[in-house]
Each structure stands twice: as structure tokens, then as C-alpha cells.
Amino acid sequence: MERPELIKACKQNNLKAQMQVYQMYKDMLYNVSYRIVKNEHDAQDTVHDTFIKAFQNISKLENDLNLGPWLKRIVVNSSLDFLRKKKKLGWLQESYEFTESIEEDDTYEDITLKVDEVKKAIYNLKDKYRIIMILYLIEDYSHKEIAEQLGLKEGTVRNQYIRGKRLLKQQLQNSIAL
């Protein structure tokens, strides 16, 4: 079934079409959720909730070509909602607008790193840095979109991103030095 036909069938509550969409996107959505919630079972639950929300609201999908990004946005929102419910985003209440501007250092050293080392270093960051870095670097959200999602000021998001990037760089340099 072609994608427009598949989505049309999903809009008509065709279970076979819904299962096909599920099979097409479940792994991608799981990876997105896992990067945010850091737990296999919670990520699976979040993906499950995402598909339920998506199929309940698929009639709102205007452009059939946007199914993947639309599902991705739902899973990000569901993952953040999950963390809020579990009180794992307590650092949001501690956040404040930084008055100082932190300059971003964009000089890079030529270091060969394995993807697994970088992933591990990102997962070891505190949540307030990790979530912002994942949304910005991997999920391609802007600082403004992240600020809206997390209920923070854009300047706070920028500063936490810069600090997280510094901490990530330090972690990677330390792992190379070992």
C-alpha cells in the first residue's frame, strides 16, 4: 500500500493499515523515546502511548508526507510528559534565566570517537543538560522549541546547552586520556 493510501486507511480505523504504520515507525520512535527517558520499559510504554494518541488524532494530520515527523513530535511530547509525571524533570523548577552570556566555543579537535562512546557520555550527563542536548543535536529542535516544550526561557536553554556541551567535551576528553 502506498503511503497516502495507508494513511487514508488509518484515518478510517483500518487495523491492518495501523499495524503497518506501527511496524514502519516503532523502532525510530523507540530510539527517540529511549534517548529521553533512559529506560527500556518506559520507552516502550511511551511508544505505545504515542501510537494510541496518533491513531486517535490521525484525522488532524493534514499533509500525509509529514507522518514521520508528526509521530516523532508526539513521542517527544509523550516522553517529556512521562518524565514530568514521574517527577524526573524537577530541575525545571530550579531553572532560571542566566544573566551572563556564555560564549560558545566552536573549536574542535580532530579526535576519532566511537558512536557508542559519545552516546554513553551523553547519557551520563545530568538530565537538564542531556535532554536539551538530545532535543537540539539529535532531534533537531531549535532552542525556542525546546524552551516552549520545557517551559523555560530560551536563554536558559541556550546556556544549559552550552554548559552541557562543555561537560560532554570534558567527559570525552577524559575517556580518551584513559
PDB file of C-alpha atoms in Angstrom:
ATOM      1  CA  MET A   1       0.000   0.000   0.000  1.00  0.00           C
ATOM      2  CA  GLU A   2       1.353   3.454  -0.902  1.00  0.00           C
ATOM      3  CA  ARG A   3       1.776   5.937   1.925  1.00  0.00           C
ATOM      4  CA  PRO A   4      -1.208   8.221   1.095  1.00  0.00           C
ATOM      5  CA  GLU A   5      -3.468   5.151   0.825  1.00  0.00           C
ATOM      6  CA  LEU A   6      -2.019   3.780   4.046  1.00  0.00           C
ATOM      7  CA  ILE A   7      -2.719   6.980   5.947  1.00  0.00           C
ATOM      8  CA  LYS A   8      -6.203   7.217   4.453  1.00  0.00           C
ATOM      9  CA  ALA A   9      -6.856   3.660   5.660  1.00  0.00           C
ATOM     10  CA  CYS A  10      -5.544   4.596   9.128  1.00  0.00           C
ATOM     11  CA  LYS A  11      -7.924   7.553   9.185  1.00  0.00           C
ATOM     12  CA  GLN A  12     -10.719   5.019   8.555  1.00  0.00           C
ATOM     13  CA  ASN A  13      -9.524   2.943  11.558  1.00  0.00           C
ATOM     14  CA  ASN A  14      -8.216   0.102   9.388  1.00  0.00           C
ATOM     15  CA  LEU A  15      -6.333  -2.117  11.842  1.00  0.00           C
ATOM     16  CA  LYS A  16      -4.140  -3.680   9.153  1.00  0.00           C
ATOM     17  CA  ALA A  17      -3.001  -0.236   7.978  1.00  0.00           C
ATOM     18  CA  GLN A  18      -2.378   0.867  11.562  1.00  0.00           C
ATOM     19  CA  MET A  19      -0.225  -2.209  12.152  1.00  0.00           C
ATOM     20  CA  GLN A  20       1.742  -1.409   9.011  1.00  0.00           C
ATOM     21  CA  VAL A  21       2.391   2.157  10.229  1.00  0.00           C
ATOM     22  CA  TYR A  22       3.350   0.746  13.620  1.00  0.00           C
ATOM     23  CA  GLN A  23       5.877  -1.619  12.035  1.00  0.00           C
ATOM     24  CA  MET A  24       7.317   1.193   9.906  1.00  0.00           C
ATOM     25  CA  TYR A  25       7.912   3.641  12.771  1.00  0.00           C
ATOM     26  CA  LYS A  26       8.137   1.711  16.064  1.00  0.00           C
ATOM     27  CA  ASP A  27      11.933   1.385  16.114  1.00  0.00           C
ATOM     28  CA  MET A  28      12.569   5.026  15.261  1.00  0.00           C
ATOM     29  CA  LEU A  29      10.112   6.196  17.913  1.00  0.00           C
ATOM     30  CA  TYR A  30      11.553   3.817  20.492  1.00  0.00           C
ATOM     31  CA  ASN A  31      15.054   5.206  19.910  1.00  0.00           C
ATOM     32  CA  VAL A  32      13.815   8.785  20.267  1.00  0.00           C
ATOM     33  CA  SER A  33      11.957   7.990  23.482  1.00  0.00           C
ATOM     34  CA  TYR A  34      14.793   5.925  24.952  1.00  0.00           C
ATOM     35  CA  ARG A  35      17.243   8.802  24.500  1.00  0.00           C
ATOM     36  CA  ILE A  36      14.919  10.969  26.581  1.00  0.00           C
ATOM     37  CA  VAL A  37      13.598   8.609  29.282  1.00  0.00           C
ATOM     38  CA  LYS A  38      16.729   6.418  29.600  1.00  0.00           C
ATOM     39  CA  ASN A  39      14.756   3.273  30.403  1.00  0.00           C
ATOM     40  CA  GLU A  40      13.792   0.436  28.064  1.00  0.00           C
ATOM     41  CA  HIS A  41      10.379  -0.318  29.571  1.00  0.00           C
ATOM     42  CA  ASP A  42       9.425   3.339  29.953  1.00  0.00           C
ATOM     43  CA  ALA A  43      10.406   3.975  26.324  1.00  0.00           C
ATOM     44  CA  GLN A  44       8.261   1.038  25.194  1.00  0.00           C
ATOM     45  CA  ASP A  45       5.304   2.373  27.197  1.00  0.00           C
ATOM     46  CA  THR A  46       5.817   5.831  25.755  1.00  0.00           C
ATOM     47  CA  VAL A  47       5.892   4.489  22.192  1.00  0.00           C
ATOM     48  CA  HIS A  48       2.711   2.534  22.888  1.00  0.00           C
ATOM     49  CA  ASP A  49       1.029   5.705  24.185  1.00  0.00           C
ATOM     50  CA  THR A  50       2.323   7.602  21.158  1.00  0.00           C
ATOM     51  CA  PHE A  51       0.637   5.258  18.711  1.00  0.00           C
ATOM     52  CA  ILE A  52      -2.619   5.393  20.657  1.00  0.00           C
ATOM     53  CA  LYS A  53      -2.572   9.219  20.586  1.00  0.00           C
ATOM     54  CA  ALA A  54      -1.538   9.239  16.942  1.00  0.00           C
ATOM     55  CA  PHE A  55      -4.274   6.914  15.742  1.00  0.00           C
ATOM     56  CA  GLN A  56      -6.873   8.785  17.814  1.00  0.00           C
ATOM     57  CA  ASN A  57      -5.786  12.068  16.224  1.00  0.00           C
ATOM     58  CA  ILE A  58      -4.659  10.975  12.756  1.00  0.00           C
ATOM     59  CA  SER A  59      -7.555  12.869  11.193  1.00  0.00           C
ATOM     60  CA  LYS A  60      -5.694  16.058  12.202  1.00  0.00           C
ATOM     61  CA  LEU A  61      -2.715  15.098  10.035  1.00  0.00           C
ATOM     62  CA  GLU A  62      -3.045  17.458   7.081  1.00  0.00           C
ATOM     63  CA  ASN A  63      -0.102  16.511   4.906  1.00  0.00           C
ATOM     64  CA  ASP A  64       0.322  12.768   4.572  1.00  0.00           C
ATOM     65  CA  LEU A  65       4.024  13.202   3.839  1.00  0.00           C
ATOM     66  CA  ASN A  66       4.591  14.507   7.361  1.00  0.00           C
ATOM     67  CA  LEU A  67       3.660  11.283   9.161  1.00  0.00           C
ATOM     68  CA  GLY A  68       7.183  10.503  10.417  1.00  0.00           C
ATOM     69  CA  PRO A  69       7.924  13.986  11.806  1.00  0.00           C
ATOM     70  CA  TRP A  70       4.399  14.155  13.253  1.00  0.00           C
ATOM     71  CA  LEU A  71       4.870  10.844  15.083  1.00  0.00           C
ATOM     72  CA  LYS A  72       8.317  11.951  16.246  1.00  0.00           C
ATOM     73  CA  ARG A  73       6.879  15.131  17.741  1.00  0.00           C
ATOM     74  CA  ILE A  74       4.209  13.104  19.557  1.00  0.00           C
ATOM     75  CA  VAL A  75       6.786  10.687  21.011  1.00  0.00           C
ATOM     76  CA  VAL A  76       8.992  13.569  22.206  1.00  0.00           C
ATOM     77  CA  ASN A  77       5.983  15.194  23.880  1.00  0.00           C
ATOM     78  CA  SER A  78       4.899  11.861  25.379  1.00  0.00           C
ATOM     79  CA  SER A  79       8.414  11.186  26.692  1.00  0.00           C
ATOM     80  CA  LEU A  80       8.655  14.609  28.308  1.00  0.00           C
ATOM     81  CA  ASP A  81       5.149  14.203  29.761  1.00  0.00           C
ATOM     82  CA  PHE A  82       6.209  10.826  31.167  1.00  0.00           C
ATOM     83  CA  LEU A  83       9.219  12.402  32.889  1.00  0.00           C
ATOM     84  CA  ARG A  84       7.053  15.210  34.262  1.00  0.00           C
ATOM     85  CA  LYS A  85       4.618  12.680  35.718  1.00  0.00           C
ATOM     86  CA  LYS A  86       7.468  10.716  37.277  1.00  0.00           C
ATOM     87  CA  LYS A  87       8.843  13.968  38.700  1.00  0.00           C
ATOM     88  CA  LYS A  88      12.104  13.374  36.859  1.00  0.00           C
ATOM     89  CA  LEU A  89      12.102  16.901  35.479  1.00  0.00           C
ATOM     90  CA  GLY A  90      12.363  18.534  38.891  1.00  0.00           C
ATOM     91  CA  TRP A  91      15.299  20.555  37.615  1.00  0.00           C
ATOM     92  CA  LEU A  92      12.824  22.601  35.553  1.00  0.00           C
ATOM     93  CA  GLN A  93      11.617  24.304  38.723  1.00  0.00           C
ATOM     94  CA  GLU A  94      15.227  25.097  39.640  1.00  0.00           C
ATOM     95  CA  SER A  95      15.970  26.706  36.283  1.00  0.00           C
ATOM     96  CA  TYR A  96      16.299  30.410  35.941  1.00  0.00           C
ATOM     97  CA  GLU A  97      17.369  32.888  33.306  1.00  0.00           C
ATOM     98  CA  PHE A  98      21.111  33.319  33.333  1.00  0.00           C
ATOM     99  CA  THR A  99      22.097  36.952  33.143  1.00  0.00           C
ATOM    100  CA  GLU A 100      25.602  36.189  31.984  1.00  0.00           C
ATOM    101  CA  SER A 101      26.049  35.102  28.430  1.00  0.00           C
ATOM    102  CA  ILE A 102      28.188  32.067  27.980  1.00  0.00           C
ATOM    103  CA  GLU A 103      30.245  32.156  24.826  1.00  0.00           C
ATOM    104  CA  GLU A 104      30.067  29.019  22.774  1.00  0.00           C
ATOM    105  CA  ASP A 105      33.433  27.582  21.855  1.00  0.00           C
ATOM    106  CA  ASP A 106      33.149  26.057  18.405  1.00  0.00           C
ATOM    107  CA  THR A 107      36.740  24.967  18.060  1.00  0.00           C
ATOM    108  CA  TYR A 108      37.026  21.253  17.564  1.00  0.00           C
ATOM    109  CA  GLU A 109      39.966  18.981  17.931  1.00  0.00           C
ATOM    110  CA  ASP A 110      40.439  16.169  15.463  1.00  0.00           C
ATOM    111  CA  ILE A 111      39.507  13.247  17.706  1.00  0.00           C
ATOM    112  CA  THR A 112      38.212   9.948  16.483  1.00  0.00           C
ATOM    113  CA  LEU A 113      35.467   8.668  18.744  1.00  0.00           C
ATOM    114  CA  LYS A 114      33.159   5.727  18.549  1.00  0.00           C
ATOM    115  CA  VAL A 115      29.445   6.461  18.419  1.00  0.00           C
ATOM    116  CA  ASP A 116      28.891   4.285  21.492  1.00  0.00           C
ATOM    117  CA  GLU A 117      31.375   6.384  23.490  1.00  0.00           C
ATOM    118  CA  VAL A 118      29.562   9.586  22.552  1.00  0.00           C
ATOM    119  CA  LYS A 119      26.147   8.055  23.380  1.00  0.00           C
ATOM    120  CA  LYS A 120      27.433   6.855  26.751  1.00  0.00           C
ATOM    121  CA  ALA A 121      28.853  10.288  27.527  1.00  0.00           C
ATOM    122  CA  ILE A 122      25.557  11.966  26.625  1.00  0.00           C
ATOM    123  CA  TYR A 123      23.584   9.505  28.796  1.00  0.00           C
ATOM    124  CA  ASN A 124      25.923  10.263  31.720  1.00  0.00           C
ATOM    125  CA  LEU A 125      25.093  13.968  31.661  1.00  0.00           C
ATOM    126  CA  LYS A 126      22.640  15.378  34.188  1.00  0.00           C
ATOM    127  CA  ASP A 127      19.077  15.375  32.847  1.00  0.00           C
ATOM    128  CA  LYS A 128      18.963  19.159  32.495  1.00  0.00           C
ATOM    129  CA  TYR A 129      21.825  19.013  30.014  1.00  0.00           C
ATOM    130  CA  ARG A 130      21.139  15.606  28.451  1.00  0.00           C
ATOM    131  CA  ILE A 131      17.543  16.281  27.435  1.00  0.00           C
ATOM    132  CA  ILE A 132      18.365  19.660  25.926  1.00  0.00           C
ATOM    133  CA  MET A 133      21.349  18.252  24.034  1.00  0.00           C
ATOM    134  CA  ILE A 134      19.302  15.344  22.679  1.00  0.00           C
ATOM    135  CA  LEU A 135      16.450  17.577  21.567  1.00  0.00           C
ATOM    136  CA  TYR A 136      18.830  20.067  19.959  1.00  0.00           C
ATOM    137  CA  LEU A 137      21.526  17.867  18.435  1.00  0.00           C
ATOM    138  CA  ILE A 138      19.668  14.673  17.622  1.00  0.00           C
ATOM    139  CA  GLU A 139      16.004  15.603  17.298  1.00  0.00           C
ATOM    140  CA  ASP A 140      16.771  18.930  15.574  1.00  0.00           C
ATOM    141  CA  TYR A 141      14.619  21.139  17.795  1.00  0.00           C
ATOM    142  CA  SER A 142      15.507  24.830  17.973  1.00  0.00           C
ATOM    143  CA  HIS A 143      16.352  26.467  21.301  1.00  0.00           C
ATOM    144  CA  LYS A 144      12.999  28.255  21.087  1.00  0.00           C
ATOM    145  CA  GLU A 145      11.082  24.986  20.561  1.00  0.00           C
ATOM    146  CA  ILE A 146      12.921  23.339  23.456  1.00  0.00           C
ATOM    147  CA  ALA A 147      12.146  26.305  25.694  1.00  0.00           C
ATOM    148  CA  GLU A 148       8.459  26.026  24.813  1.00  0.00           C
ATOM    149  CA  GLN A 149       8.430  22.248  25.403  1.00  0.00           C
ATOM    150  CA  LEU A 150      10.125  22.507  28.783  1.00  0.00           C
ATOM    151  CA  GLY A 151       8.538  25.762  29.945  1.00  0.00           C
ATOM    152  CA  LEU A 152      11.894  27.517  30.198  1.00  0.00           C
ATOM    153  CA  LYS A 153      13.246  30.769  28.866  1.00  0.00           C
ATOM    154  CA  GLU A 154      15.164  30.490  25.628  1.00  0.00           C
ATOM    155  CA  GLY A 155      18.297  31.973  27.224  1.00  0.00           C
ATOM    156  CA  THR A 156      18.242  29.270  29.886  1.00  0.00           C
ATOM    157  CA  VAL A 157      18.024  26.574  27.219  1.00  0.00           C
ATOM    158  CA  ARG A 158      20.944  28.118  25.308  1.00  0.00           C
ATOM    159  CA  ASN A 159      23.099  28.318  28.413  1.00  0.00           C
ATOM    160  CA  GLN A 160      22.266  24.787  29.537  1.00  0.00           C
ATOM    161  CA  TYR A 161      23.069  23.558  26.041  1.00  0.00           C
ATOM    162  CA  ILE A 162      26.457  25.302  26.094  1.00  0.00           C
ATOM    163  CA  ARG A 163      27.257  24.007  29.580  1.00  0.00           C
ATOM    164  CA  GLY A 164      26.141  20.514  28.602  1.00  0.00           C
ATOM    165  CA  LYS A 165      28.337  20.652  25.529  1.00  0.00           C
ATOM    166  CA  ARG A 166      31.316  21.652  27.666  1.00  0.00           C
ATOM    167  CA  LEU A 167      30.648  18.813  30.105  1.00  0.00           C
ATOM    168  CA  LEU A 168      30.270  16.379  27.219  1.00  0.00           C
ATOM    169  CA  LYS A 169      33.560  17.542  25.728  1.00  0.00           C
ATOM    170  CA  GLN A 170      35.288  17.119  29.115  1.00  0.00           C
ATOM    171  CA  GLN A 171      33.864  13.614  29.517  1.00  0.00           C
ATOM    172  CA  LEU A 172      35.034  12.613  26.051  1.00  0.00           C
ATOM    173  CA  GLN A 173      38.485  14.084  26.597  1.00  0.00           C
ATOM    174  CA  ASN A 174      38.757  12.233  29.915  1.00  0.00           C
ATOM    175  CA  SER A 175      37.738   8.952  28.305  1.00  0.00           C
ATOM    176  CA  ILE A 176      40.401   9.412  25.621  1.00  0.00           C
ATOM    177  CA  ALA A 177      43.056  10.223  28.217  1.00  0.00           C
ATOM    178  CA  LEU A 178      42.399   6.909  29.980  1.00  0.00           C
TER     179      LEU A 178
END
